């Protein structure tokens, strides 16, 4: 039987298939559908310092093989997470990784510090696609210096595996990747959603209450794959790849491009059992191609 | 009582066209149904088009546990529902179900169900359910026009049916709230269940409030997942933003900001 | 009958439907399918200073409701264009606009100067998504100063309507839009392709000979629409919008977002008659909504 | 002679399964066919899946001007061809046709056609066409295995058919170039037409060169448009990069860089 385990920055995953923040709730909603113990890990919904109501309705627009969302970090804050949610999920038989968001460097640091105390959370993923309210609302993840700063500040207080998730809405993803690597990130997650928009021509209005929103799904896969490939060549820390992964073929593409693990996002909405199907599909591919260790796929794209 | 959600291929037993815009879809599950409650819905995977990427939500119109079938009432709106209308007996359809909360049992026998358009869908199942609990509701159904009035006989088995059409071609004329039963000074109902377009539900809620009648509505919303994980389908309630697919689709109007 | 004509920077188009560079050949290939006289205009394939062979095969990968191409500016150079192609197409009953590309500012200027002499070409569209070979291969369209420079230099020699087509692979599309407006652009075209990638997992190789390529088609529509909207709010020169337009609904979305005209690209491959269907569809929409002039749609998105 | 290209919905007359991986698709045009030449192809719009965004190219297998039908021979490869296999009589299929150049008429009667896999598709039409010009070609067809050997009787009407299978379960054993007809010192053919996988065509081209026999091959390529505007389907030739969909798909091997 092929070996699907991967070690990422010292953390051992039983397989490279994890689920993306904001698309998997806190995991428990999926227990009717799958055995969570078959997943490499679960990235839970963004946690911020305080309670956030998120954006107004409507928050969703369907697009051509994709969707736009403007959920906007709705969550009950880090206190509530530690008190109410953590106890409920901490004994899931898989890695639970918390997606940390904020509007200021201080907020990121505060949340990271609190999550650092939770024994069964082995890693956090900084979501730096959020707007920096102190700096005119430019997203942390679009300016290298800002990305380095927030990573470095969190690094000071966070002792476990620090992952940083990049925004694809940039001219040079490698500059951002280098910036967070410089800031002390152990792992880079690629990609968050592309900024998009949808219009209802009958009402002549934007579909989303926020006018623009984040594009996810198969539509963005080519862009995500390209970014994973670019960063893999430019930076020497592990990458977790995502963006439009719907099946094992997609997942393997990301690994060949350089991802050490992958996340399944929007696909969970269409088939809540898809993540374990991807685990099975990767295994079948490895058997067919006589690949013993899944780590042999990482960055194994032949370009000569 | 199992309340587990399923992802399952159901067999298309029959597609019955009611009129130009509406049809019934009878589906059989491969194994025994879990418990399904009135007001719950399903998420249907529409295959065969690039513009139906996400699943489509439909209320459960009725359930037959003995035959292990459920029925959907679908109004043709866009690409997805057009595809469903073309399904044939013997095809399969992938469903996630049962989803959402449900209408609550009333503490009274004076019950009114109000439905408009395809919003009538969950009311049939509710009427069935009320009957099983020895309640025979009054049922007020609004349609656009005579051509679209349908299933009256079915509803009549479970309650006392009144019809109103926008153009007056059958029953009374006007919107549901224009119906004569609402024009009296005192209404005889202690509980109203309502489902239909937003504007209609808001109008009915206003009447219910005026007469201090308890009222539950089943909300629509744009859904990506349907089982509580994407947070796309929220509605503001007394507890903040709640998920229509989990805490709803049925809400007591007192909990809404209407 | 509704009035479909639009005036863009002084140039009158019979309707806002034009076809995108690289997807419509030189127009003549479509004469079997449609009456070119029904189009607002035709943007022909990129013309460069000298003959270019383009990239090696394979140049195309299908993606989820999109495609990647790495054609790479294959053309026979501006001489050949003026001598062989121009005479063949100059009397088409629609505006012929030449897409001008280059590897150096000098090359853009040279080509623009030559095209300026051609009487029946009322405008050019600078394709600034090309790499600047003198500046390490960064695309002209990704650095505002470079974008301003190439626009301004061309502006000096080009006397007719100067359109500049922006690359979407940037952090801030509005910065680039301002940059080319500052350089003297009359019109901004949005968007060129997104940089993407596809992998064949059976052969463990990139599908394209160039590894990465340009993503087009419905997949990118939400991103394109967002950029048109952002630029419409930021810059006060007309916009021509494109990216994934497949039908009249899509076209109207772009106009509501702020485009004065639209281009149909990849859709031409799937249905070579689609451009005239879009003209008809816009007219039908206007009749249904009792809109007298198509110009009333431009930027008419209701966001209050 | 009209050579205009059409975009048209054709009626599916019949879908005939030949074996697990191959089927024939008979299509009828709504109006009189334009002139169609052997070697030309069609671009088929496959509706019903997000992963079949672009059209799919298929050679024209045969044309019946009297019935106004054309036939495609399709090998099931992925999503698109799987969908086509499920078409039913009475469905419609949108085609752009006829596309590409064509095989040229030979200045000799000593003609060999070599085809492998679904590369045999255009050769039937070519054989028909040669017959009309009083040429009865030798036809060598390569298949994987006996199960896939098909349409031999049809081909035999137009020429002298030889079969070779990879596993020797029918005819000779090996690849087409292993066939005994190629093992002689002198070959009796003055023109070879070849169509199949790249490697096969290259091997046949080598034999043709060795024996100084004129040879035309029909190239495959990944196509976005199929009518010359995207420049995605180029192949290097003596005139630089040429479009397989316009200057091809048929090329004389002397023009290729092979
Ligand atoms: C909980 C719930 C229960 C429902 N029950 C039923 C039912 O029993 N019978 C029935 O016919 N319909 C029901 N609907 C509505 C149904 O889901 C939509 O009509 C359907 O998804 C439209 O799909 P489409 O592809 O045909 O249309 P699309 O092409 O997706 O859209 C066509 C038009 O319908 C609107 N629309 C699409 N989805 C929704 C939605 N979820 N809510 C409101 N408007 C929408 C779009 O904005 C657009 O204007 C329900 C919706 C919800 C949320
Ligand atoms: C001019 C021309 C004529 C052709 N004639 C025929 C014919 O008569 N009968 C027939 O069965 N097939 C023919 N083909 C090949 C046919 O177009 C492909 O097999 C088909 O497009 C595959 O579609 P799919 O959706 O089933 O497979 P996909 O899911 O698109 O692909 C499945 C596999 O096939 C490969 N593939 C896809 N498209 C092509 C292509 N254009 N060329 C080579 N490999 C491809 C892919 O790389 C992939 O590995 C022809 C191709 C060309 C260019
Ligand atoms: C509804 C929704 C909510 C999301 N919420 C978050 C979030 O809270 N934090 C985050 O980092 N990413 C969030 N994302 C982005 C996803 O984690 C993922 O990066 C993106 O959707 C691309 O992957 P996909 O195409 O597989 O969905 C969200 C995505 C969706 C669709
Ligand atoms: C095959 C192909 C070739 C292209 N060539 C050019 C080109 O030469 N110059 C240019 O500015 N854009 C070129 N483009 C980009 C298109 O003009 C257009 O900006 C892009 O495809 C997005 O629009 P669409 O999604 O409608 O195709 C090309 C696109 C394709 C698909
Ligand atoms: S639709 Fe996803 S949470 Fe309700
Ligand atoms: S496929 Fe477009 S030019 Fe040949």
Coordinates of N, CA and C in Angstrom, one line a residue, chain A residues 22-26 29-33 45 53-71 74-76 216-218 246 266-273, chain B residues 3-7 43 45 49-56 94 96-99 198 220-236 239-244 246:
Chain A
X22 N -13.4 28.1 5.9 CA -14.6 28.8 5.5 C -15.5 27.9 4.6
X23 N -15.0 26.7 4.3 CA -15.8 25.8 3.5 C -16.1 24.5 4.2
X24 N -15.7 24.4 5.5 CA -15.8 23.1 6.2 C -16.3 23.3 7.6
X25 N -16.8 24.6 7.9 CA -17.3 24.9 9.2 C -16.3 24.6 10.2
X26 N -16.7 23.9 11.3 CA -15.7 23.5 12.3 C -15.5 22.0 12.2
X29 N -20.0 19.6 11.1 CA -21.1 19.5 10.2 C -20.9 18.4 9.1
X30 N -19.7 17.9 9.0 CA -19.4 16.9 8.0 C -19.4 15.4 8.6
X31 N -19.7 15.3 9.9 CA -19.6 14.0 10.5 C -20.7 13.1 10.0
X32 N -21.8 13.6 9.5 CA -22.8 12.8 8.9 C -22.4 12.2 7.6
X33 N -21.4 12.9 6.9 CA -21.1 12.5 5.6 C -19.8 11.6 5.5
X45 N -13.0 27.7 10.1 CA -13.3 29.0 9.7 C -12.5 30.1 10.4
X53 N -20.2 40.1 12.7 CA -21.5 39.7 12.1 C -21.3 39.4 10.6
X54 N -20.2 39.8 10.0 CA -20.0 39.5 8.6 C -20.8 40.5 7.8
X55 N -20.9 40.3 6.5 CA -21.5 41.2 5.6 C -23.0 40.9 5.5
X56 N -23.7 41.9 4.9 CA -25.2 41.8 4.7 C -25.5 40.7 3.6
X57 N -26.7 40.3 3.7 CA -27.2 39.4 2.6 C -27.5 40.3 1.4
X58 N -27.3 39.8 0.1 CA -26.8 38.5 -0.3 C -25.3 38.4 -0.3
X59 N -24.8 37.2 0.1 CA -23.4 36.9 0.3 C -22.9 36.0 -0.8
X60 N -23.7 35.6 -1.7 CA -23.2 34.5 -2.6 C -23.7 34.8 -4.0
X61 N -22.9 34.5 -5.0 CA -23.3 34.6 -6.4 C -22.7 33.4 -7.1
X62 N -23.4 32.7 -7.9 CA -22.9 31.6 -8.6 C -22.3 32.2 -9.9
X63 N -21.1 31.6 -10.3 CA -20.5 32.1 -11.6 C -20.2 30.8 -12.4
X64 N -19.6 31.0 -13.5 CA -19.3 29.9 -14.4 C -18.2 29.0 -13.7
X65 N -18.6 27.8 -13.3 CA -17.8 26.9 -12.5 C -17.1 27.5 -11.4
X66 N -17.8 28.4 -10.7 CA -17.2 29.0 -9.5 C -18.3 29.7 -8.7
X67 N -17.9 30.4 -7.7 CA -18.9 31.2 -6.9 C -18.1 32.3 -6.3
X68 N -18.9 33.4 -6.1 CA -18.4 34.5 -5.3 C -19.0 34.5 -4.0
X69 N -18.2 34.8 -2.9 CA -18.7 34.9 -1.6 C -18.3 36.2 -1.0
X70 N -19.1 36.8 -0.1 CA -18.8 37.9 0.7 C -19.2 37.7 2.1
X71 N -18.9 36.5 2.6 CA -19.3 36.2 4.0 C -18.6 37.2 5.0
X74 N -17.4 36.3 9.3 CA -18.4 36.1 10.4 C -17.9 35.0 11.3
X75 N -17.8 35.4 12.6 CA -17.4 34.4 13.6 C -17.6 35.1 15.0
X76 N -17.6 34.3 16.0 CA -18.0 34.9 17.3 C -16.8 35.3 18.1
X216 N -14.1 31.6 -6.0 CA -13.5 30.3 -5.7 C -14.1 29.3 -6.7
X217 N -13.5 28.0 -6.6 CA -14.0 27.0 -7.5 C -13.1 26.7 -8.7
X218 N -13.5 25.7 -9.5 CA -12.7 25.2 -10.6 C -12.3 26.4 -11.6
X246 N -11.4 19.7 -7.3 CA -12.7 19.0 -7.3 C -12.5 17.5 -7.2
X266 N -14.4 24.9 -2.0 CA -15.8 25.0 -2.6 C -16.3 23.6 -2.9
X267 N -15.5 22.7 -3.3 CA -16.0 21.3 -3.7 C -16.7 20.7 -2.6
X268 N -16.4 21.0 -1.4 CA -17.2 20.4 -0.2 C -18.7 20.7 -0.3
X269 N -19.0 21.9 -0.9 CA -20.4 22.3 -1.0 C -21.2 21.4 -2.0
X270 N -20.5 21.0 -3.0 CA -21.1 20.2 -4.1 C -21.2 18.8 -3.7
X271 N -20.1 18.3 -3.1 CA -20.1 16.9 -2.7 C -19.4 16.8 -1.3
X272 N -20.2 16.8 -0.2 CA -19.6 16.8 1.1 C -18.7 15.6 1.4
X273 N -18.7 14.6 0.5 CA -17.8 13.4 0.7 C -16.6 13.5 -0.2
Chain B
X3 N -31.6 11.4 12.5 CA -31.7 12.7 11.8 C -30.5 13.0 10.9
X4 N -29.8 11.9 10.6 CA -28.5 12.0 9.9 C -28.8 12.5 8.4
X5 N -27.9 13.3 8.0 CA -28.0 13.8 6.6 C -27.4 12.8 5.6
X6 N -27.9 12.7 4.5 CA -27.4 11.7 3.5 C -27.0 12.4 2.2
X7 N -26.0 11.9 1.5 CA -25.7 12.2 0.1 C -26.0 11.0 -0.6
X43 N -30.9 19.3 -1.3 CA -30.0 20.0 -2.2 C -29.7 19.1 -3.4
X45 N -28.2 18.1 -7.0 CA -27.0 18.3 -7.9 C -27.6 18.2 -9.4
X49 N -24.6 21.0 -17.1 CA -24.4 22.4 -17.6 C -23.4 23.1 -16.8
X50 N -22.6 24.0 -17.5 CA -21.6 24.7 -16.8 C -22.2 25.8 -15.9
X51 N -23.4 26.1 -16.1 CA -24.0 27.2 -15.3 C -24.8 26.7 -14.2
X52 N -24.7 25.4 -13.9 CA -25.3 24.9 -12.6 C -24.2 24.2 -11.8
X53 N -23.3 25.0 -11.4 CA -22.2 24.5 -10.6 C -22.6 24.1 -9.2
X54 N -23.3 25.0 -8.5 CA -23.8 24.7 -7.2 C -25.1 23.9 -7.2
X55 N -25.4 23.2 -6.1 CA -26.6 22.5 -6.0 C -27.8 23.5 -5.9
X56 N -29.0 23.0 -6.1 CA -30.2 23.8 -6.1 C -31.1 23.3 -4.9
X94 N -28.7 13.2 -7.7 CA -28.0 13.1 -6.4 C -28.5 14.2 -5.5
X96 N -28.6 15.8 -1.3 CA -28.2 15.9 0.1 C -29.5 16.2 0.8
X97 N -29.8 15.3 1.8 CA -31.1 15.5 2.5 C -31.1 14.7 3.8
X98 N -32.0 14.9 4.7 CA -32.9 16.1 4.8 C -32.2 17.2 5.4
X99 N -32.4 18.5 5.0 CA -31.7 19.6 5.5 C -32.6 20.6 6.1
X198 N -40.8 36.6 -0.6 CA -40.5 37.5 0.6 C -41.6 38.5 0.9
X220 N -36.6 31.8 1.8 CA -35.7 31.5 0.8 C -34.4 32.2 1.0
X221 N -33.3 31.8 0.3 CA -32.0 32.5 0.4 C -31.1 31.9 -0.7
X222 N -30.0 32.6 -1.0 CA -29.1 32.0 -1.9 C -28.1 31.1 -1.1
X223 N -28.1 29.8 -1.4 CA -27.3 28.9 -0.7 C -26.2 28.3 -1.5
X224 N -25.0 28.2 -0.9 CA -23.9 27.5 -1.5 C -23.9 26.0 -1.1
X225 N -23.9 25.8 0.3 CA -23.8 24.4 0.8 C -25.1 23.8 1.1
X226 N -25.9 24.5 1.9 CA -27.2 24.0 2.4 C -27.1 23.2 3.7
X227 N -25.9 23.0 4.2 CA -25.8 22.3 5.5 C -24.9 23.0 6.5
X228 N -24.9 24.3 6.4 CA -24.4 25.1 7.5 C -22.9 25.5 7.5
X229 N -22.2 25.2 6.5 CA -20.7 25.5 6.6 C -20.2 26.7 5.9
X230 N -21.0 27.2 4.9 CA -20.4 28.3 4.1 C -20.8 29.7 4.6
X231 N -21.8 29.8 5.4 CA -22.3 31.0 6.0 C -22.8 32.0 4.9
X232 N -23.2 31.5 3.8 CA -23.7 32.4 2.7 C -25.2 32.8 2.9
X233 N -25.9 32.0 3.6 CA -27.4 32.1 3.6 C -28.0 32.7 4.8
X234 N -27.3 33.7 5.4 CA -27.7 34.2 6.6 C -28.9 35.2 6.5
X235 N -29.6 35.2 7.6 CA -30.7 36.2 7.8 C -30.6 36.8 9.1
X236 N -30.8 38.1 9.3 CA -30.7 38.7 10.6 C -31.8 38.3 11.5
X239 N -30.9 36.7 17.3 CA -29.6 36.3 17.8 C -28.5 36.6 16.8
X240 N -28.7 37.7 16.1 CA -27.6 38.0 15.1 C -27.9 37.3 13.8
X241 N -26.9 37.2 13.0 CA -27.0 36.6 11.7 C -27.1 35.1 11.9
X242 N -28.2 34.5 11.4 CA -28.3 33.0 11.5 C -28.4 32.4 10.1
X243 N -28.1 31.1 10.1 CA -28.1 30.4 8.8 C -29.5 29.9 8.4
X244 N -30.0 30.3 7.3 CA -31.3 29.9 6.8 C -31.3 28.4 6.6
X246 N -29.7 26.1 8.4 CA -29.5 25.3 9.6 C -30.5 25.7 10.7

